[in-house]
Amino acid sequence: MPTFEEARSIILDRVAPLGVERVGLLDALGRVIAEDVVAPWDMPLCDNSAMDGFAVRAADCAATPVSLNVTGYIPAGGEVNGSVEPGCAIRIMTGAPIPPGCDAVVPVEETEDGGAAVIVREPVKPRQHIRFRGEDVAAGDLVIPAGTMIRPPEISMLASFGKAVVPVQRRAQVAILSTGDELIELGEPPVPGKIINSNALSLAASVKEIGAVPLILGIARDNPESHREKMIEGLKADALITSAGVSAGDRDFVREVLAELGVSQLFWRVDIKPGGPTAFGVKDGKPVFSLPGNPVSTMVTFEEFVRPALLKMMGHRRVIKPFIRAVLQGEVRKKPGKINFLRVRLASADGRYLAYSSGDQNTGILKTMLLADAIAVLPADRTSFAPGEEVDVHILSGNVEMLEG
Ligand code: AMP
Ligand code: MG
């Protein structure tokens, strides 16, 4: 049985980026850029004013206050229509091109209106308040290396360089298959003994959340024929996720039918709780994740195993969430032998994270998953954790509550 880290490495070693497509700039948000982006021109493209004020010659303002004749006006987006002659100034707006002769801009706040003249009150340094051509980026500079995830700042840079269409790594199409005779679909009336197929929705949501595309296949019933039919469909996608039917029960057909369809199993069962029965296999380079059926186990194993793999397939370089240290706020006991994923609520106080158990950690309890901000990863060999002890957690999503210091 692999350890948690071993299982994750086995998965990550087997998946690779899917390929490249070109999309409109805004659709590139959250995607990974597939090629280096080199600046096609200088930014800014010309020297321009950083302030609303007056374009001057610094030498004229060596001794202040000084009065300069105002001989022109250049608004933002306007054109230069004269040069700054000695003893003169041109009124200029932020972003407007710097006229010849000018080597400094005086902000309007440091001047007084003198009718046809302007009185400069403060001393002026050469080059002040001018944004010089190419000072941000020079033509030919590498501005975004291939492999970078596109966020609003990357969108800004790409837009500034006129990139309306960008090459990005493909999104993964992820087939989602639920298994079990007890399942009914969302919309059907509740019946004792039946369970609504919520895993299909939580998995689809998790897939969507990371920018991949879910394909919900519905329910395979607890017989090999039904599994086969759905799995053949699922293996056409970039990845297949199944839920339930992966334990050792006599009605658990997931592994058996996957094997029959040519999926080679790389592991079954991992040294973790919840999520122990998880299996992983590949067929023709396509990953197949067989997750346990309990909704909490399904979500936790998606988070720990499937999410990093799908991110890697979509070209991301950073696929594993970093651990942060959090101070445990109550005693926790566990059995030795397995890593435990503890659902915790987080708060922040005095610059430290505090971790509170979100409640009943039984695999069958869904509500404590909703109350969890993070998963604490408790080492296999340990059995008890004292309040005040630091544990490794990784944040699931959302913002953390701030406590008064
Ligand atoms: P199994 O691994 O097949 O024994 O399933 C374990 C438990 O997970 C079942 O008893 C159900 O309560 C639950 N379960 C299985 N599939 C789903 C599903 N698609 N949605 C919600 N709960 C499920
Ligand atoms: Mg079952």
CSV table of C-alpha atoms and ligand atoms in Angstrom, one decimal:
chain,number,residue,atom,x,y,z
A,1,MET,CA,0.0,0.0,0.0
A,2,PRO,CA,1.6,3.3,-1.0
A,3,THR,CA,1.8,6.2,1.5
A,4,PHE,CA,0.0,9.4,0.8
A,5,GLU,CA,3.0,11.1,-0.8
A,6,GLU,CA,3.9,8.0,-2.8
A,7,ALA,CA,0.4,7.7,-4.2
A,8,ARG,CA,0.4,11.3,-5.2
A,9,SER,CA,3.8,10.9,-6.9
A,10,ILE,CA,2.6,7.9,-8.8
A,11,ILE,CA,-0.3,9.9,-10.1
A,12,LEU,CA,1.7,13.0,-10.9
A,13,ASP,CA,4.3,11.0,-12.7
A,14,ARG,CA,1.7,9.5,-15.0
A,15,VAL,CA,0.0,12.7,-16.2
A,16,ALA,CA,1.2,15.4,-18.6
A,17,PRO,CA,-0.1,18.6,-20.2
A,18,LEU,CA,-2.8,17.9,-22.7
A,19,GLY,CA,-1.8,20.4,-25.5
A,20,VAL,CA,-2.4,23.9,-26.6
A,21,GLU,CA,-5.3,25.9,-28.0
A,22,ARG,CA,-5.8,29.6,-28.8
A,23,VAL,CA,-8.5,31.6,-26.9
A,24,GLY,CA,-9.7,35.1,-26.6
A,25,LEU,CA,-7.8,37.1,-23.9
A,26,LEU,CA,-10.6,37.1,-21.3
A,27,ASP,CA,-11.1,33.4,-21.7
A,28,ALA,CA,-7.5,32.9,-20.8
A,29,LEU,CA,-8.1,33.9,-17.2
A,30,GLY,CA,-7.0,31.0,-14.9
A,31,ARG,CA,-5.5,29.2,-17.8
A,32,VAL,CA,-1.8,28.5,-18.3
A,33,ILE,CA,0.0,30.4,-21.1
A,34,ALA,CA,1.7,28.0,-23.5
A,35,GLU,CA,4.3,30.1,-25.1
A,36,ASP,CA,6.8,32.8,-23.9
A,37,VAL,CA,5.4,36.3,-24.4
A,38,VAL,CA,8.0,38.8,-25.6
A,39,ALA,CA,7.3,42.5,-25.7
A,40,PRO,CA,6.7,43.6,-29.3
A,41,TRP,CA,7.4,47.2,-28.5
A,42,ASP,CA,8.6,49.5,-25.7
A,43,MET,CA,6.2,50.3,-22.9
A,44,PRO,CA,5.5,53.1,-22.5
A,45,LEU,CA,5.9,53.8,-26.1
A,46,CYS,CA,7.0,57.4,-25.6
A,47,ASP,CA,8.1,59.6,-22.8
A,48,ASN,CA,5.0,60.9,-21.0
A,49,SER,CA,3.9,62.8,-18.1
A,50,ALA,CA,3.2,61.1,-14.7
A,51,MET,CA,1.3,64.0,-13.4
A,52,ASP,CA,-1.2,66.7,-14.3
A,53,GLY,CA,1.0,69.9,-14.3
A,54,PHE,CA,3.5,71.7,-16.4
A,55,ALA,CA,6.3,70.6,-18.7
A,56,VAL,CA,9.3,72.7,-17.9
A,57,ARG,CA,13.1,73.0,-18.3
A,58,ALA,CA,14.5,72.1,-14.8
A,59,ALA,CA,17.4,74.6,-15.3
A,60,ASP,CA,14.8,77.4,-15.5
A,61,CYS,CA,13.6,76.4,-12.0
A,62,ALA,CA,16.9,76.3,-10.2
A,63,ALA,CA,15.8,79.2,-8.0
A,64,THR,CA,12.2,79.1,-7.0
A,65,PRO,CA,9.7,80.6,-6.9
A,66,VAL,CA,9.9,81.4,-10.6
A,67,SER,CA,7.4,82.5,-13.2
A,68,LEU,CA,7.2,80.8,-16.6
A,69,ASN,CA,5.1,81.8,-19.6
A,70,VAL,CA,2.6,79.1,-20.5
A,71,THR,CA,2.8,78.6,-24.2
A,72,GLY,CA,0.7,75.5,-24.9
A,73,TYR,CA,-1.4,72.7,-23.6
A,74,ILE,CA,-1.2,68.9,-24.2
A,75,PRO,CA,-4.2,66.9,-22.9
A,76,ALA,CA,-4.0,63.1,-22.4
A,77,GLY,CA,-4.3,61.5,-25.8
A,78,GLY,CA,-3.2,64.9,-27.3
A,79,GLU,CA,-0.4,65.6,-29.7
A,80,VAL,CA,2.8,67.6,-29.1
A,81,ASN,CA,2.3,71.0,-30.8
A,82,GLY,CA,5.5,72.9,-29.8
A,83,SER,CA,8.6,72.7,-27.7
A,84,VAL,CA,9.3,74.1,-24.3
A,85,GLU,CA,11.4,77.2,-24.9
A,86,PRO,CA,13.7,78.7,-22.1
A,87,GLY,CA,11.6,80.6,-19.6
A,88,CYS,CA,8.4,78.9,-20.7
A,89,ALA,CA,6.1,76.0,-19.7
A,90,ILE,CA,3.5,73.9,-21.4
A,91,ARG,CA,0.5,72.7,-19.5
A,92,ILE,CA,0.3,68.9,-19.6
A,93,MET,CA,-2.0,66.1,-18.4
A,94,THR,CA,-1.1,62.7,-17.1
A,95,GLY,CA,-0.2,60.3,-19.9
A,96,ALA,CA,0.3,63.1,-22.5
A,97,PRO,CA,3.6,62.9,-24.5
A,98,ILE,CA,6.5,65.0,-23.3
A,99,PRO,CA,7.3,67.9,-25.7
A,100,PRO,CA,10.8,68.6,-26.9
A,101,GLY,CA,12.9,70.9,-24.7
A,102,CYS,CA,11.2,69.6,-21.5
A,103,ASP,CA,13.2,67.6,-19.0
A,104,ALA,CA,10.8,67.7,-16.0
A,105,VAL,CA,7.2,68.0,-15.0
A,106,VAL,CA,6.0,70.1,-12.2
A,107,PRO,CA,2.7,68.9,-10.6
A,108,VAL,CA,-0.1,71.4,-10.6
A,109,GLU,CA,-0.2,71.2,-6.8
A,110,GLU,CA,3.3,72.7,-6.6
A,111,THR,CA,2.4,75.8,-8.7
A,112,GLU,CA,0.3,78.9,-8.6
A,113,ASP,CA,-1.8,80.3,-11.4
A,114,GLY,CA,-0.2,83.5,-12.7
A,115,GLY,CA,-2.7,84.2,-15.6
A,116,ALA,CA,-0.7,83.7,-18.8
A,117,ALA,CA,2.1,82.5,-16.6
A,118,VAL,CA,2.6,79.8,-14.0
A,119,ILE,CA,4.5,80.3,-10.8
A,120,VAL,CA,6.6,77.3,-9.8
A,121,ARG,CA,7.0,77.3,-6.0
A,122,GLU,CA,9.1,74.2,-5.3
A,123,PRO,CA,12.6,73.3,-6.5
A,124,VAL,CA,12.6,71.0,-9.6
A,125,LYS,CA,14.8,68.1,-10.3
A,126,PRO,CA,15.7,67.0,-13.9
A,127,ARG,CA,13.6,64.0,-15.0
A,128,GLN,CA,11.0,64.3,-12.3
A,129,HIS,CA,7.5,63.0,-13.0
A,130,ILE,CA,8.4,61.8,-16.4
A,131,ARG,CA,7.6,58.2,-17.4
A,132,PHE,CA,10.4,57.3,-19.9
A,133,ARG,CA,9.9,55.2,-23.0
A,134,GLY,CA,10.6,51.6,-22.3
A,135,GLU,CA,11.1,52.1,-18.5
A,136,ASP,CA,8.5,49.5,-17.7
A,137,VAL,CA,9.2,47.0,-20.5
A,138,ALA,CA,11.7,47.3,-23.4
A,139,ALA,CA,10.9,45.7,-26.8
A,140,GLY,CA,12.2,42.2,-26.8
A,141,ASP,CA,11.9,41.6,-23.0
A,142,LEU,CA,10.4,38.3,-21.9
A,143,VAL,CA,7.3,39.5,-20.0
A,144,ILE,CA,5.4,36.3,-19.4
A,145,PRO,CA,7.2,32.9,-19.5
A,146,ALA,CA,5.4,29.9,-20.8
A,147,GLY,CA,3.8,28.0,-17.9
A,148,THR,CA,2.5,31.0,-16.1
A,149,MET,CA,-1.0,31.0,-14.9
A,150,ILE,CA,-3.0,34.0,-16.3
A,151,ARG,CA,-4.3,36.3,-13.6
A,152,PRO,CA,-5.6,39.9,-14.0
A,153,PRO,CA,-2.0,41.3,-14.0
A,154,GLU,CA,-1.1,39.0,-16.9
A,155,ILE,CA,-4.3,40.0,-18.7
A,156,SER,CA,-3.3,43.6,-18.2
A,157,MET,CA,0.2,43.0,-19.7
A,158,LEU,CA,-1.2,41.0,-22.6
A,159,ALA,CA,-3.8,43.6,-23.4
A,160,SER,CA,-1.2,46.3,-23.2
A,161,PHE,CA,0.7,44.5,-25.9
A,162,GLY,CA,-2.3,44.0,-28.1
A,163,LYS,CA,-2.7,40.3,-27.6
A,164,ALA,CA,-6.4,39.7,-28.3
A,165,VAL,CA,-5.8,35.9,-28.7
A,166,VAL,CA,-3.4,33.9,-26.6
A,167,PRO,CA,-2.0,30.3,-26.7
A,168,VAL,CA,-3.0,28.4,-23.6
A,169,GLN,CA,-2.9,24.9,-22.3
A,170,ARG,CA,-6.0,22.9,-23.0
A,171,ARG,CA,-8.7,22.4,-20.3
A,172,ALA,CA,-9.2,18.8,-19.2
A,173,GLN,CA,-12.5,17.2,-20.1
A,174,VAL,CA,-13.3,15.1,-17.1
A,175,ALA,CA,-15.9,12.3,-17.1
A,176,ILE,CA,-17.6,11.7,-13.8
A,177,LEU,CA,-19.3,8.3,-13.1
A,178,SER,CA,-21.3,7.5,-10.0
A,179,THR,CA,-21.9,3.8,-9.1
A,180,GLY,CA,-24.4,2.2,-6.9
A,181,ASP,CA,-27.9,0.6,-6.9
A,182,GLU,CA,-28.9,2.9,-4.0
A,183,LEU,CA,-28.5,6.1,-6.1
A,184,ILE,CA,-31.3,8.2,-7.5
A,185,GLU,CA,-30.7,11.4,-9.5
A,186,LEU,CA,-31.2,14.9,-8.3
A,187,GLY,CA,-34.8,15.9,-8.8
A,188,GLU,CA,-36.2,12.4,-7.9
A,189,PRO,CA,-38.2,12.3,-4.6
A,190,PRO,CA,-36.3,11.1,-1.5
A,191,VAL,CA,-37.0,7.5,-0.5
A,192,PRO,CA,-35.5,5.7,2.6
A,193,GLY,CA,-32.7,3.5,1.4
A,194,LYS,CA,-32.0,5.6,-1.6
A,195,ILE,CA,-29.4,8.3,-1.8
A,196,ILE,CA,-29.3,11.3,-4.2
A,197,ASN,CA,-26.3,11.2,-6.4
A,198,SER,CA,-24.6,14.2,-4.9
A,199,ASN,CA,-21.1,13.0,-5.7
A,200,ALA,CA,-21.7,13.7,-9.4
A,201,LEU,CA,-22.4,17.3,-8.5
A,202,SER,CA,-19.7,17.9,-5.9
A,203,LEU,CA,-17.1,16.4,-8.3
A,204,ALA,CA,-18.4,18.4,-11.2
A,205,ALA,CA,-18.2,21.5,-9.0
A,206,SER,CA,-14.6,20.7,-8.0
A,207,VAL,CA,-13.7,20.1,-11.6
A,208,LYS,CA,-15.2,23.4,-12.7
A,209,GLU,CA,-13.6,25.3,-9.8
A,210,ILE,CA,-10.1,24.5,-11.2
A,211,GLY,CA,-11.1,25.4,-14.8
A,212,ALA,CA,-11.6,21.9,-16.1
A,213,VAL,CA,-14.8,20.7,-17.9
A,214,PRO,CA,-17.0,18.2,-16.2
A,215,LEU,CA,-18.9,15.6,-18.2
A,216,ILE,CA,-21.5,13.9,-15.9
A,217,LEU,CA,-22.1,10.3,-17.1
A,218,GLY,CA,-24.8,9.5,-14.6
A,219,ILE,CA,-25.1,6.3,-12.6
A,220,ALA,CA,-23.6,2.8,-13.3
A,221,ARG,CA,-25.7,0.2,-11.5
A,222,ASP,CA,-24.0,-2.5,-9.4
A,223,ASN,CA,-23.5,-5.0,-12.2
A,224,PRO,CA,-20.5,-5.3,-14.7
A,225,GLU,CA,-22.6,-4.6,-17.8
A,226,SER,CA,-23.8,-1.2,-16.6
A,227,HIS,CA,-20.3,-0.3,-15.4
A,228,ARG,CA,-18.8,-1.4,-18.8
A,229,GLU,CA,-21.2,0.7,-20.8
A,230,LYS,CA,-20.6,3.9,-18.8
A,231,MET,CA,-16.9,3.4,-18.5
A,232,ILE,CA,-16.4,2.9,-22.2
A,233,GLU,CA,-18.0,6.3,-22.6
A,234,GLY,CA,-15.9,7.8,-19.7
A,235,LEU,CA,-12.6,6.6,-21.2
A,236,LYS,CA,-13.2,8.9,-24.2
A,237,ALA,CA,-12.6,11.9,-22.0
A,238,ASP,CA,-9.2,13.2,-20.9
A,239,ALA,CA,-9.7,11.7,-17.4
A,240,LEU,CA,-12.3,9.6,-15.7
A,241,ILE,CA,-13.3,9.9,-12.1
A,242,THR,CA,-15.5,7.2,-10.6
A,243,SER,CA,-17.1,7.3,-7.1
A,244,ALA,CA,-18.0,4.3,-4.9
A,245,GLY,CA,-17.9,0.6,-5.7
A,246,VAL,CA,-14.1,0.6,-5.1
A,247,SER,CA,-14.0,-1.3,-1.8
A,248,ALA,CA,-13.8,-5.1,-1.4
A,249,GLY,CA,-17.6,-5.8,-1.3
A,250,ASP,CA,-19.1,-8.4,-3.6
A,251,ARG,CA,-21.1,-5.6,-5.4
A,252,ASP,CA,-18.0,-3.4,-6.0
A,253,PHE,CA,-17.2,-3.7,-9.7
A,254,VAL,CA,-15.2,-0.6,-10.4
A,255,ARG,CA,-11.7,-2.1,-10.4
A,256,GLU,CA,-12.7,-5.3,-12.0
A,257,VAL,CA,-14.4,-3.7,-15.0
A,258,LEU,CA,-11.7,-1.1,-15.4
A,259,ALA,CA,-9.1,-3.9,-15.6
A,260,GLU,CA,-11.3,-5.7,-18.2
A,261,LEU,CA,-11.3,-2.5,-20.3
A,262,GLY,CA,-7.6,-2.3,-20.3
A,263,VAL,CA,-7.0,0.2,-17.5
A,264,SER,CA,-3.8,-0.8,-15.7
A,265,GLN,CA,-4.1,-0.3,-11.9
A,266,LEU,CA,-1.1,1.5,-10.4
A,267,PHE,CA,-2.4,1.4,-6.8
A,268,TRP,CA,-5.4,0.5,-4.8
A,269,ARG,CA,-5.7,1.6,-1.2
A,270,VAL,CA,-3.6,4.3,0.3
A,271,ASP,CA,-2.4,4.8,3.8
A,272,ILE,CA,-4.9,7.6,4.6
A,273,LYS,CA,-8.2,8.2,6.4
A,274,PRO,CA,-10.7,9.1,5.0
A,275,GLY,CA,-10.1,7.9,1.4
A,276,GLY,CA,-8.3,4.6,2.1
A,277,PRO,CA,-9.9,2.6,-0.7
A,278,THR,CA,-8.9,5.0,-3.5
A,279,ALA,CA,-7.5,3.4,-6.7
A,280,PHE,CA,-5.7,4.9,-9.6
A,281,GLY,CA,-5.0,3.5,-13.1
A,282,VAL,CA,-4.1,4.6,-16.6
A,283,LYS,CA,-5.2,3.6,-20.1
A,284,ASP,CA,-3.3,5.0,-23.1
A,285,GLY,CA,-1.9,7.7,-20.8
A,286,LYS,CA,-5.4,8.7,-19.6
A,287,PRO,CA,-5.8,8.7,-15.8
A,288,VAL,CA,-8.6,7.0,-14.1
A,289,PHE,CA,-9.3,7.9,-10.5
A,290,SER,CA,-11.6,5.6,-8.5
A,291,LEU,CA,-12.7,7.4,-5.4
A,292,PRO,CA,-14.6,6.0,-2.5
A,293,GLY,CA,-18.3,6.8,-2.3
A,294,ASN,CA,-18.8,8.6,1.0
A,295,PRO,CA,-19.3,12.2,0.0
A,296,VAL,CA,-16.6,13.4,2.4
A,297,SER,CA,-14.1,10.8,1.2
A,298,THR,CA,-14.9,11.6,-2.4
A,299,MET,CA,-14.2,15.3,-1.9
A,300,VAL,CA,-11.1,14.8,0.2
A,301,THR,CA,-9.6,12.4,-2.3
A,302,PHE,CA,-10.4,14.7,-5.1
A,303,GLU,CA,-8.6,17.5,-3.3
A,304,GLU,CA,-5.6,15.4,-2.5
A,305,PHE,CA,-5.1,13.4,-5.6
A,306,VAL,CA,-7.3,14.5,-8.5
A,307,ARG,CA,-6.9,18.3,-8.3
A,308,PRO,CA,-3.1,18.2,-8.5
A,309,ALA,CA,-3.3,15.8,-11.5
A,310,LEU,CA,-5.8,17.9,-13.4
A,311,LEU,CA,-3.8,21.0,-12.8
A,312,LYS,CA,-0.7,19.4,-14.1
A,313,MET,CA,-2.7,18.2,-17.2
A,314,MET,CA,-3.7,21.8,-17.7
A,315,GLY,CA,-0.1,22.9,-17.7
A,316,HIS,CA,0.1,24.4,-14.2
A,317,ARG,CA,3.5,24.2,-12.5
A,318,ARG,CA,2.3,24.7,-9.0
A,319,VAL,CA,-0.1,21.9,-8.4
A,320,ILE,CA,0.2,21.0,-4.8
A,321,LYS,CA,-1.1,23.4,-2.1
A,322,PRO,CA,1.6,24.4,0.3
A,323,PHE,CA,1.2,23.5,3.9
A,324,ILE,CA,0.8,26.3,6.4
A,325,ARG,CA,1.4,25.8,10.1
A,326,ALA,CA,-1.7,26.3,12.4
A,327,VAL,CA,-2.0,26.1,16.1
A,328,LEU,CA,-4.3,23.3,17.2
A,329,GLN,CA,-7.1,24.6,19.5
A,330,GLY,CA,-8.2,21.3,21.1
A,331,GLU,CA,-6.9,17.8,21.7
A,332,VAL,CA,-7.1,15.4,18.8
A,333,ARG,CA,-6.7,11.7,19.0
A,334,LYS,CA,-6.3,9.2,16.2
A,335,LYS,CA,-5.3,5.6,15.6
A,336,PRO,CA,-1.7,4.9,14.5
A,337,GLY,CA,-0.8,3.7,11.1
A,338,LYS,CA,-2.6,6.1,8.7
A,339,ILE,CA,-2.4,9.8,7.8
A,340,ASN,CA,-5.6,11.4,9.0
A,341,PHE,CA,-7.2,14.3,7.2
A,342,LEU,CA,-8.8,16.4,9.8
A,343,ARG,CA,-11.5,18.9,8.8
A,344,VAL,CA,-10.7,22.1,10.5
A,345,ARG,CA,-12.1,25.6,10.8
A,346,LEU,CA,-9.4,28.3,10.7
A,347,ALA,CA,-9.1,31.6,12.4
A,348,SER,CA,-6.3,34.1,12.4
A,349,ALA,CA,-5.1,35.9,15.5
A,350,ASP,CA,-1.8,37.8,16.2
A,351,GLY,CA,-0.5,36.8,12.8
A,352,ARG,CA,-0.9,33.1,13.4
A,353,TYR,CA,-3.4,30.6,12.1
A,354,LEU,CA,-5.6,28.7,14.7
A,355,ALA,CA,-7.1,25.4,13.7
A,356,TYR,CA,-10.3,24.2,15.4
A,357,SER,CA,-11.8,20.8,14.6
A,358,SER,CA,-14.9,21.5,12.6
A,359,GLY,CA,-16.8,18.8,14.5
A,360,ASP,CA,-17.6,15.1,14.1
A,361,GLN,CA,-14.8,13.6,11.9
A,362,ASN,CA,-16.8,10.5,11.0
A,363,THR,CA,-16.6,9.8,7.3
A,364,GLY,CA,-20.4,9.8,7.1
A,365,ILE,CA,-20.7,13.4,8.4
A,366,LEU,CA,-21.0,15.8,5.6
A,367,LYS,CA,-21.8,19.0,7.6
A,368,THR,CA,-18.3,19.2,9.2
A,369,MET,CA,-16.9,19.3,5.6
A,370,LEU,CA,-19.0,22.5,5.0
A,371,LEU,CA,-17.6,24.0,8.2
A,372,ALA,CA,-14.0,23.2,7.3
A,373,ASP,CA,-11.8,26.0,5.9
A,374,ALA,CA,-8.8,23.6,5.7
A,375,ILE,CA,-7.6,20.1,6.0
A,376,ALA,CA,-5.0,19.3,8.7
A,377,VAL,CA,-2.7,16.5,7.7
A,378,LEU,CA,-1.9,14.4,10.8
A,379,PRO,CA,1.1,12.1,10.5
A,380,ALA,CA,0.5,8.4,10.3
A,381,ASP,CA,2.7,7.4,13.3
A,382,ARG,CA,1.2,9.9,15.8
A,383,THR,CA,-1.8,9.2,18.0
A,384,SER,CA,-2.5,12.3,20.0
A,385,PHE,CA,-2.1,16.0,19.5
A,386,ALA,CA,-2.2,18.5,22.3
A,387,PRO,CA,-3.8,22.0,22.2
A,388,GLY,CA,-1.2,24.6,21.3
A,389,GLU,CA,0.7,22.1,19.0
A,390,GLU,CA,1.4,23.2,15.5
A,391,VAL,CA,0.0,21.1,12.7
A,392,ASP,CA,0.3,21.3,8.9
A,393,VAL,CA,-2.9,22.4,7.1
A,394,HIS,CA,-3.8,23.3,3.6
A,395,ILE,CA,-6.5,25.8,2.9
A,396,LEU,CA,-9.5,24.6,1.0
A,397,SER,CA,-11.0,27.9,-0.2
A,398,GLY,CA,-12.4,31.2,1.0
A,399,ASN,CA,-11.2,33.7,3.5
A,400,VAL,CA,-10.2,32.9,7.1
A,401,GLU,CA,-12.0,34.4,10.1
A,402,MET,CA,-10.0,37.2,11.8
A,403,LEU,CA,-10.1,37.3,15.6
A,404,GLU,CA,-9.5,40.5,17.5
A,405,GLY,CA,-5.9,40.6,18.8
B,1,AMP,P1,-19.5,2.2,-1.6
B,1,AMP,O1,-18.1,2.6,-1.7
B,1,AMP,O2,-20.1,1.8,-2.9
B,1,AMP,O3,-19.8,1.2,-0.5
B,1,AMP,O4,-20.3,3.5,-1.2
B,1,AMP,C1,-20.1,4.1,0.1
B,1,AMP,C2,-21.2,5.0,0.5
B,1,AMP,O5,-21.1,6.2,-0.2
B,1,AMP,C3,-22.6,4.5,0.1
B,1,AMP,O6,-23.2,3.8,1.1
B,1,AMP,C4,-23.4,5.8,-0.1
B,1,AMP,O7,-23.9,6.2,1.1
B,1,AMP,C5,-22.3,6.8,-0.5
B,1,AMP,N1,-22.4,7.1,-1.9
B,1,AMP,C6,-22.0,6.3,-2.9
B,1,AMP,N2,-22.2,6.9,-4.1
B,1,AMP,C7,-22.7,8.1,-3.8
B,1,AMP,C8,-23.1,9.2,-4.6
B,1,AMP,N3,-22.9,9.2,-5.9
B,1,AMP,N4,-23.5,10.3,-4.0
B,1,AMP,C9,-23.7,10.4,-2.7
B,1,AMP,N5,-23.3,9.4,-1.9
B,1,AMP,C10,-22.8,8.3,-2.4
B,2,MG,MG,-21.7,0.8,-3.8
